[in-house]
Tab-separated table of C-alpha atoms and ligand atoms in Angstrom:
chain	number	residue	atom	x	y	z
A	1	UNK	CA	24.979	-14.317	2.238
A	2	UNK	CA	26.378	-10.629	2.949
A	3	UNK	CA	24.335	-8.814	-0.205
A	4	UNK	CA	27.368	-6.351	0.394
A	5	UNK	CA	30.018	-8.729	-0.448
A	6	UNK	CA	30.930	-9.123	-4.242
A	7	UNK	CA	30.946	-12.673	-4.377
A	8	UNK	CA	34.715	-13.911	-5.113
A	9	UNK	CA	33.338	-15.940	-8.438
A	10	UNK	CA	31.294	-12.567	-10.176
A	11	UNK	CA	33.473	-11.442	-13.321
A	12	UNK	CA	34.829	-8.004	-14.474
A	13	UNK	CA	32.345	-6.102	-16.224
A	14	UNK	CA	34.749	-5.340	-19.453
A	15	UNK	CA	33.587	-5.604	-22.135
A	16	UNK	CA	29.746	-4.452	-23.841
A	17	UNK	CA	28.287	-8.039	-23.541
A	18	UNK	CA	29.316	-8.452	-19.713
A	19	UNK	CA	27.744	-4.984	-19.230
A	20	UNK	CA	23.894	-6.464	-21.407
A	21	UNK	CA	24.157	-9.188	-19.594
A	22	UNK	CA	24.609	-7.199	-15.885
A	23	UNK	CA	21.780	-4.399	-17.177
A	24	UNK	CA	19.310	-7.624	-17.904
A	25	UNK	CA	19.817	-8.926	-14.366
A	26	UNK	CA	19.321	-5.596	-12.790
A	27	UNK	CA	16.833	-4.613	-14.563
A	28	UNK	CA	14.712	-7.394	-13.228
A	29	UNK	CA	16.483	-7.275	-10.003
A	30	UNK	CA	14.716	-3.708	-9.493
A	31	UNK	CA	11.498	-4.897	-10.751
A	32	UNK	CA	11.411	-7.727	-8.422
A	33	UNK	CA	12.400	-5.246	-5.520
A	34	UNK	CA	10.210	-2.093	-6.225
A	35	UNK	CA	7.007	-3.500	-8.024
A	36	UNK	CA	4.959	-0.643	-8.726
A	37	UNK	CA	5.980	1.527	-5.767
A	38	UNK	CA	8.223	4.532	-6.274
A	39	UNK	CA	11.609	5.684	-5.989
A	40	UNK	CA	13.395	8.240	-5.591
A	41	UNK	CA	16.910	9.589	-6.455
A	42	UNK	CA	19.263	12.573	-6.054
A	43	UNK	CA	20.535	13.109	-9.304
A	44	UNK	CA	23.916	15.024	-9.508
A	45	UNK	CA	24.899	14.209	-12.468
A	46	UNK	CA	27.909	12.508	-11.485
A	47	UNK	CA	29.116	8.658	-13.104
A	48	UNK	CA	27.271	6.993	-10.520
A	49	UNK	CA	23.879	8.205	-9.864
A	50	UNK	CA	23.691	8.981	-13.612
A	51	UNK	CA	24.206	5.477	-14.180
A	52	UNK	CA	21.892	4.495	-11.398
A	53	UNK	CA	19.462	6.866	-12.972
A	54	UNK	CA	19.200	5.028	-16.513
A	55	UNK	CA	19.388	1.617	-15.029
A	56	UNK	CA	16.341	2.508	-13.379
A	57	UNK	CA	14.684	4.187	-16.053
A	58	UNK	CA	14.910	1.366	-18.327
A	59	UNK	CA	13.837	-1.088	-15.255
A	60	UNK	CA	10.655	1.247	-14.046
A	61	UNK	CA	10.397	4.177	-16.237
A	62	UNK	CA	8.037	7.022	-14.658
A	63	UNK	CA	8.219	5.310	-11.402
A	64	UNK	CA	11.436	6.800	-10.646
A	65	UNK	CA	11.981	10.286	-9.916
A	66	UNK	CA	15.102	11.986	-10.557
A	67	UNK	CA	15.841	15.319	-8.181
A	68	UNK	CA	18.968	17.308	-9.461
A	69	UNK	CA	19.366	20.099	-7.212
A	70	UNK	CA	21.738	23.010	-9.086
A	71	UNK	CA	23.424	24.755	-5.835
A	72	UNK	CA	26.035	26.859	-7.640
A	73	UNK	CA	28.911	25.051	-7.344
A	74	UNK	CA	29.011	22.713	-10.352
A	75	UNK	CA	31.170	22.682	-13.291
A	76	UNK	CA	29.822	24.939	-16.854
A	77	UNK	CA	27.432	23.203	-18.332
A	78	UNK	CA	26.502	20.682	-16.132
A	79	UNK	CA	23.065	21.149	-14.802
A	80	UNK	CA	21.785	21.610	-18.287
A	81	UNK	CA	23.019	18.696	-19.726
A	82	UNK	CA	21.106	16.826	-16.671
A	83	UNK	CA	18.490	18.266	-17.907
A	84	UNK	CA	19.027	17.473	-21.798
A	85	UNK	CA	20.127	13.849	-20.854
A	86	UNK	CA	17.707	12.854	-18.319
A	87	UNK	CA	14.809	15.119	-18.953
A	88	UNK	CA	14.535	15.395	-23.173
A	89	UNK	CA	16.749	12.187	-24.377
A	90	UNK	CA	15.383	9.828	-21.818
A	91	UNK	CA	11.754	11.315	-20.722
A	92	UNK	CA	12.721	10.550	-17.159
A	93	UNK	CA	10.356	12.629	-14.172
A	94	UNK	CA	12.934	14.893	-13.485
A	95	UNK	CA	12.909	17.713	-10.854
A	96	UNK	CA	15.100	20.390	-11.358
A	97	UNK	CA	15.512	22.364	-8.186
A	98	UNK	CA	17.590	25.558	-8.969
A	99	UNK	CA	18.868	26.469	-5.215
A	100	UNK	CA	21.467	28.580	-6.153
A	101	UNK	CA	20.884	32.039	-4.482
A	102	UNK	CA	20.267	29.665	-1.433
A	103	UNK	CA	23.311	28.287	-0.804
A	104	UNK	CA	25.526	31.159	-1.942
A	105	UNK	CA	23.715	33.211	0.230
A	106	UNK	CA	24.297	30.791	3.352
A	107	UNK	CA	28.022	30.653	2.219
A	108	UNK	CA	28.453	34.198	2.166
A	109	UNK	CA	31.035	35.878	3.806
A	110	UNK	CA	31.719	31.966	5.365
A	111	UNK	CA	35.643	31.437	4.849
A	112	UNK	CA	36.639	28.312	7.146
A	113	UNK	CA	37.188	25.206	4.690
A	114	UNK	CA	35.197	22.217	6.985
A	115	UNK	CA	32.053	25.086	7.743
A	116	UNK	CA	32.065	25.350	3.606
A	117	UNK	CA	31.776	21.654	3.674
A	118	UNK	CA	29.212	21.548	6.220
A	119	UNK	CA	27.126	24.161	5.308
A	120	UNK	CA	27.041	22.543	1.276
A	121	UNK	CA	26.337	18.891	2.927
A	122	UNK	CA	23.622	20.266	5.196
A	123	UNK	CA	21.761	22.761	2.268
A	124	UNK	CA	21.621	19.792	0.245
A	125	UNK	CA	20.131	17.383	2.470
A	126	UNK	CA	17.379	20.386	3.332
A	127	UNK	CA	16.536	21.164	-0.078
A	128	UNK	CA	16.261	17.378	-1.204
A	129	UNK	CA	14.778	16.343	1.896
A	130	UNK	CA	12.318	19.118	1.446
A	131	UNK	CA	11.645	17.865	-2.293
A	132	UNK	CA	11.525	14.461	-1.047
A	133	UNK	CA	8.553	15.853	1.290
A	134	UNK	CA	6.033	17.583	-1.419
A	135	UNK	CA	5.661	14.141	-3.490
A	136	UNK	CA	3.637	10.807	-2.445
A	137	UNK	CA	3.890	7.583	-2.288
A	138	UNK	CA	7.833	7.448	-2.592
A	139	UNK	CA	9.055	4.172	-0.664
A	140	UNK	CA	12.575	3.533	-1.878
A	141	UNK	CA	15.274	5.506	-2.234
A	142	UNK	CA	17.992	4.929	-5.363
A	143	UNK	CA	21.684	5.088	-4.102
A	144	UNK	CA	25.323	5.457	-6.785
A	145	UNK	CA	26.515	3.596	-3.937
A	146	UNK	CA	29.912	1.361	-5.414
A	147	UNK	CA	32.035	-0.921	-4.071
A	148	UNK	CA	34.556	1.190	-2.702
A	149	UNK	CA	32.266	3.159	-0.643
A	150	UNK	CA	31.261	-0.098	0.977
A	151	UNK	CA	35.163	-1.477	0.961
A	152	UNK	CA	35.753	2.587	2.554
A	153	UNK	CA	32.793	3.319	4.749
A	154	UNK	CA	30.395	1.345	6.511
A	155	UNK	CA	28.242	0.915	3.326
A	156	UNK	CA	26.464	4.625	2.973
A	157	UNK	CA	27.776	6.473	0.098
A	158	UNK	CA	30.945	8.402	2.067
A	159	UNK	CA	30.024	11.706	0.344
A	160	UNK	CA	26.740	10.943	-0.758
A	161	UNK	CA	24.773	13.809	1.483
A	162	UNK	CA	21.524	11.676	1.402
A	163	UNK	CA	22.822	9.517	3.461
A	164	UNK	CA	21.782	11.766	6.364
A	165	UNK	CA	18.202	12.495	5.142
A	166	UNK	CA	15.920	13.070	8.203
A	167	UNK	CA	14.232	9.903	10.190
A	168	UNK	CA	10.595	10.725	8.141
A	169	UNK	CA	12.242	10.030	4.931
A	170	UNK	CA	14.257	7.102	5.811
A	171	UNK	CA	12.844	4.774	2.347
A	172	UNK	CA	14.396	1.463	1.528
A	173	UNK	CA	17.544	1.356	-0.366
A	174	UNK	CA	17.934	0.672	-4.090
A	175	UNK	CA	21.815	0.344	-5.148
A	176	UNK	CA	21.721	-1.437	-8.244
A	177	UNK	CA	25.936	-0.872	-8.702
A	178	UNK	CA	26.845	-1.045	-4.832
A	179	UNK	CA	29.246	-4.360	-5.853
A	180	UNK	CA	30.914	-2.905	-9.015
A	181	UNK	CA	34.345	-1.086	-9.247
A	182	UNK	CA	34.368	2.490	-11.104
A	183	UNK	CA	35.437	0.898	-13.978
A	184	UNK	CA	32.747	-1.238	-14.490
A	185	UNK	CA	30.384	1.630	-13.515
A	186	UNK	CA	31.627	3.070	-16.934
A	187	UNK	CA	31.363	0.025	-18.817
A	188	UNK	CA	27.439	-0.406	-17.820
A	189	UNK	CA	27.217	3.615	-18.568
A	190	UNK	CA	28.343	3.377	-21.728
A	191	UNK	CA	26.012	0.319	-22.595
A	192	UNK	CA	23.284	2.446	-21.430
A	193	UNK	CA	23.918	5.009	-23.734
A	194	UNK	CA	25.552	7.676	-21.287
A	195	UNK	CA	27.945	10.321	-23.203
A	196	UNK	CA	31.179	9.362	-23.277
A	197	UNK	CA	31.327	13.043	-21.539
A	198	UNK	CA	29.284	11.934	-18.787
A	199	UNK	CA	30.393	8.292	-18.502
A	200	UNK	CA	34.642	9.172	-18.290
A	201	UNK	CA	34.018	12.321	-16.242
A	202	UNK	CA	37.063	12.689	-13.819
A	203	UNK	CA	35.842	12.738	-10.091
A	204	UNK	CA	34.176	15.867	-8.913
A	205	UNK	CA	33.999	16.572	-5.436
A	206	UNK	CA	30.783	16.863	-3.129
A	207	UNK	CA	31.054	20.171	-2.217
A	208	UNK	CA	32.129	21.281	-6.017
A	209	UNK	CA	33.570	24.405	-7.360
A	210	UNK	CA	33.127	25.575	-3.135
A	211	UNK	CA	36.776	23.898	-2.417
A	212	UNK	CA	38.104	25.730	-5.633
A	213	UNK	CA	36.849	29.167	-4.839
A	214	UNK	CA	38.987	29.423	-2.080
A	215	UNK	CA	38.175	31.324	1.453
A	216	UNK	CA	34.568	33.454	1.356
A	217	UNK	CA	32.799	32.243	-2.052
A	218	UNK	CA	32.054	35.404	-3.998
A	219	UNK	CA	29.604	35.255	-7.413
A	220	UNK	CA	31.985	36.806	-9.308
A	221	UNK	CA	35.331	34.609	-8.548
A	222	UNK	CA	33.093	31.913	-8.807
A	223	UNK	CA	32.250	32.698	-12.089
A	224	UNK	CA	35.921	33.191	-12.887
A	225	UNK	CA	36.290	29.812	-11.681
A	226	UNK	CA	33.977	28.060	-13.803
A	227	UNK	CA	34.531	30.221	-16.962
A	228	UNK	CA	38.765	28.752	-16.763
A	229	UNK	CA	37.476	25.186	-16.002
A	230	UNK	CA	35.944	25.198	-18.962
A	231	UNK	CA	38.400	26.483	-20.657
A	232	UNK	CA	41.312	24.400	-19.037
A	233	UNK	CA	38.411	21.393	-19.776
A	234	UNK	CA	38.294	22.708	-23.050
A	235	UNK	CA	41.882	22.470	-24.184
A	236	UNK	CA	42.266	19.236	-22.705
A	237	UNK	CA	40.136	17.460	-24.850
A	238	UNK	CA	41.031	19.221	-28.174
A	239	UNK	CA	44.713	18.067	-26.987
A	240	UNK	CA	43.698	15.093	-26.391
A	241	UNK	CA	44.547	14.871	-22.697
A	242	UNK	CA	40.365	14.334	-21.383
A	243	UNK	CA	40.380	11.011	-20.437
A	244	UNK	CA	44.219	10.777	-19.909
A	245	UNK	CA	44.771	12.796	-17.443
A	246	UNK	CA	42.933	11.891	-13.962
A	247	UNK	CA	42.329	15.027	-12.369
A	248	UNK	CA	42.455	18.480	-13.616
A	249	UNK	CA	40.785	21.748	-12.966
A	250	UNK	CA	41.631	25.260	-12.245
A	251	UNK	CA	41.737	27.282	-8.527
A	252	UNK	CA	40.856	31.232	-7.766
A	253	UNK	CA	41.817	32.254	-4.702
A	254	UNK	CA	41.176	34.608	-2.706
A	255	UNK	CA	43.846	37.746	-3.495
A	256	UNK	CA	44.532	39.847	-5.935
A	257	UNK	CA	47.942	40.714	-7.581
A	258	UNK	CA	48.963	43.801	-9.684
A	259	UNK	CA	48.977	43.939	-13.122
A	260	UNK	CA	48.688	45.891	-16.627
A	261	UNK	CA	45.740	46.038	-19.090
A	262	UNK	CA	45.274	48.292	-21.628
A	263	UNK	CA	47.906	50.726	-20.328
A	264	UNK	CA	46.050	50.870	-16.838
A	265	UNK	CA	46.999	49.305	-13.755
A	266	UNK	CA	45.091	46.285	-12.318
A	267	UNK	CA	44.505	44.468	-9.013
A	268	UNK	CA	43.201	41.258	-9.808
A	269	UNK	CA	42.529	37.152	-8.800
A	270	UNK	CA	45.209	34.599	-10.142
A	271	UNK	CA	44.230	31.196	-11.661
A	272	UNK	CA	45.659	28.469	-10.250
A	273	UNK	CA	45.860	24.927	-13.209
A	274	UNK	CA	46.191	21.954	-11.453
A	275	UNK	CA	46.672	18.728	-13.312
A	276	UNK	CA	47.238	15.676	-11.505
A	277	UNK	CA	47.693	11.654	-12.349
A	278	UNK	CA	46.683	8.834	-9.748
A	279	UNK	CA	45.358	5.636	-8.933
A	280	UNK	CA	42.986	5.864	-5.578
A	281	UNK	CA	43.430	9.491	-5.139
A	282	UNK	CA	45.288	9.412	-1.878
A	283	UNK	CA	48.843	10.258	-3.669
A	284	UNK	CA	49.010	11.681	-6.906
A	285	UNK	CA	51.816	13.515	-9.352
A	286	UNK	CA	51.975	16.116	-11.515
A	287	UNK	CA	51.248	15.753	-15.048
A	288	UNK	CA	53.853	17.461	-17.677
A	289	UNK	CA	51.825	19.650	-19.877
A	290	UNK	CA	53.491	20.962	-23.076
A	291	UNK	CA	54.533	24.063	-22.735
A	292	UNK	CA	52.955	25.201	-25.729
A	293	UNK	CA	49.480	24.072	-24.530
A	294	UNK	CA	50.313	25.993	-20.960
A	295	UNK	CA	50.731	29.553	-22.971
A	296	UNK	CA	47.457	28.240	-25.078
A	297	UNK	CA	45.426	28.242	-21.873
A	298	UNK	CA	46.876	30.901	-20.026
A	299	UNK	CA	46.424	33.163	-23.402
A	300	UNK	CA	42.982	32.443	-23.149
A	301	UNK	CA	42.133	32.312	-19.504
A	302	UNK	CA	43.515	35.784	-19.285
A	303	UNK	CA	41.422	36.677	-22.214
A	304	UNK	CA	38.436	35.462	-22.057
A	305	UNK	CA	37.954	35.399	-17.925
A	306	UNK	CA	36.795	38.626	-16.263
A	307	UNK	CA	38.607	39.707	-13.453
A	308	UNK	CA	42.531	37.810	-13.678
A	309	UNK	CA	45.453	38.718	-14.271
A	310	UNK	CA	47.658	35.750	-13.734
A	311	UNK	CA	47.648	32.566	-14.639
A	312	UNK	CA	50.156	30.149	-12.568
A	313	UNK	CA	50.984	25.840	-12.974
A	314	UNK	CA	50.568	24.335	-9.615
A	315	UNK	CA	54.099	21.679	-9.729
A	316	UNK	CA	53.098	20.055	-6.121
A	317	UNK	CA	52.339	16.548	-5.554
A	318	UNK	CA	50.250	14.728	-3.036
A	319	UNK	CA	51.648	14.474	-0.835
A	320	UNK	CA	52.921	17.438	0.461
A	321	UNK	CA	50.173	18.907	-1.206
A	322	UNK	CA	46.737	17.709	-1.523
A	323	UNK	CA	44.909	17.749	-4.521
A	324	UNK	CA	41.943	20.133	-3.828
A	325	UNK	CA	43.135	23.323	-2.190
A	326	UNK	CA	40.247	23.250	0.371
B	401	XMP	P1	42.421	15.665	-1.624
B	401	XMP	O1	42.227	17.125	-1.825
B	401	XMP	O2	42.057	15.219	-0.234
B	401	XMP	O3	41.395	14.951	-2.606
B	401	XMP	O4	43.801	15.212	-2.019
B	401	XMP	C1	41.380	13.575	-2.896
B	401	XMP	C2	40.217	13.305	-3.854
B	401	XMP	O5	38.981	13.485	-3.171
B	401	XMP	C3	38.230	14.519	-3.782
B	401	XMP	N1	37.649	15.312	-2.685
B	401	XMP	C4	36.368	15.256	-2.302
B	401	XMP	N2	35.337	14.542	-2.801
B	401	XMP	N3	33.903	15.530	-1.199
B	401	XMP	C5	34.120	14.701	-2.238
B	401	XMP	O6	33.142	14.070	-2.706
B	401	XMP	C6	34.899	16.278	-0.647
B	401	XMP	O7	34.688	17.022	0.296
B	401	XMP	C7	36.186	16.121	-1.246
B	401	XMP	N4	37.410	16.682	-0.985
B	401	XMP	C8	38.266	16.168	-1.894
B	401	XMP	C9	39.210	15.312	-4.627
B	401	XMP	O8	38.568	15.954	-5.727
B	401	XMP	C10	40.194	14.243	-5.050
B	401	XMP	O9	39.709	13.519	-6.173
């Protein structure tokens, strides 16, 4: 049997007991595989290898380690509550590598969309391979991998960097949720006692907040970029749109427009809201925010967020457009 089929007879996870009963097998699924050896896992903090994670902290505890590498690009918020989650709430061995001045130094000055990409890929297999290197004994590796990837690539995770780890760290594979939709991903988080926060997340690219900070990455638009995500992030779930709306984040690119503050002329970045709906993300429409909530965020982004002077409501579907801007 092709272990990377889904067998046409296995059910829907939908519902809390389908999700027990899929934990139970897996759980002794990964005992059965790893035995007392151990694994490792990059740890983003993404649905999947956050689910992955707890699956195999309640199958082998200590014997998993978790590496989350923090390289600059991720949304407010988000490394620590890897940290909080994974680290204090679930005792899991949990590296934290922060490689932040690493990569933004090796993307400085870099403005060509595909060398971002390549550049992000390549520092993250380096600093995880190198992490991967300084502990013993490690002879699996732990995978998010999920159906589609399989159904979309030839089975490695499509934008799952580790993929490409060097020949001396090539372990055996565990993907404990390699046959399951996203959906049921979600159910089986939630059963494990994920935040909802963590579980619903909308997808997050690879490369991060790098395709959002448009052209040569700079610290400071960067920072203006994650300060209106979470605010855009923000309003969206005290409006009740988290959850409803697939897709939605902010953009600063790179150039500056006049403007007026305090009486004094400035020259300053725009933000760019984009908030779109879809199914597989390869068309996708615009979602009709109120108004009222528009002026709410823009009165606050251009408040709160150093260095803008203009906030603007992206109105272009995919296609013409596509939904990142990198
Ligand atoms: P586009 O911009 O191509 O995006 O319309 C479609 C979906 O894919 C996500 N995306 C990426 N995800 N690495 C990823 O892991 C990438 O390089 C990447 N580029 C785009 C994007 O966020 C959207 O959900």
């Amino acid at each position: 049997m092709d272990s990377n089929k889904r067998p046409d007879s296995m059910e829907r996870i939908t519902t809390p007991a389908l999700a027990e009963a899929f934990i139970a097998e897996q759980v002794e699924a990964i005992k059965a595989q790893v035995g007392d050896k151990k694994v490792l896992l990059a740890l983003s903090g993404g649905v999947d290898s956050s689910v992955v994670a707890a699956l195999l902290i309640k199958a082998i505890g200590k014997q998993l380690t978790c590496v989350h590498v923090n390289h600059g690009l991720l949304r407010k918020g988000e490394p620590e509550q890897v940290v909080e989650v994974f680290k204090n709430q679930m005792d899991a061995n949990l590296i934290y590598v922060d490689a932040v001045d690493r990569f933004l130094d090796k993307l400085a000055g870099v403005d060509d969309p595909e060398t971002k990409r390549k550049i992000i890929g390549k520092e993250f297999i380096d600093v995880f391979a190198e992490e991967a290197g300084k502990l013993e004994g490690i002879e699996f590796l732990a995978q998010g991998t999920i159906y589609p990837d399989i159904l979309e690539s030839d089975g490695v995770k499509a934008h799952h960097n580790v993929g490409g780890l060097p020949e001396d760290l090539q372990f055996e594979l565990v993907e404990p949720v390699k046959l399951l939709y996203k959906d049921e991903v979600r159910v089986v988080g939630k059963a494990l006692g994920l935040p909802d926060n963590m579980v619903y997340r909308q997808p997050f690219p690879g490369p991060g907040l790098g395709v959002r900070c448009t052209g040569a990455i700079t610290r400071d638009r960067l920072e203006a970029l994650r300060e209106s995500d979470a605010i855009l992030r923000d309003e969206f779930a005290k409006n009740g749109l988290e959850g409803k709306v697939w897709q939605y984040f902010t953009v600063v690119p790179d150039y500056k427009s006049t403007g007026i503050k305090d009486g004094k002329r400035t020259f300053e970045w725009p933000v760019v809201i984009r908030a779109v709906n879809s199914i597989d993300a390869t068309s996708a429409s615009i979602e009709e925010i109120p108004y009222s909530l528009l002026a709410v965020i823009t009165d606050r982004i251009l408040s709160e967020v150093q260095g803008v002077n203009r906030v603007l409501y992206d109105l272009s579907p995919k296609p013409v457009a596509t939904i990142e801007w990198e």
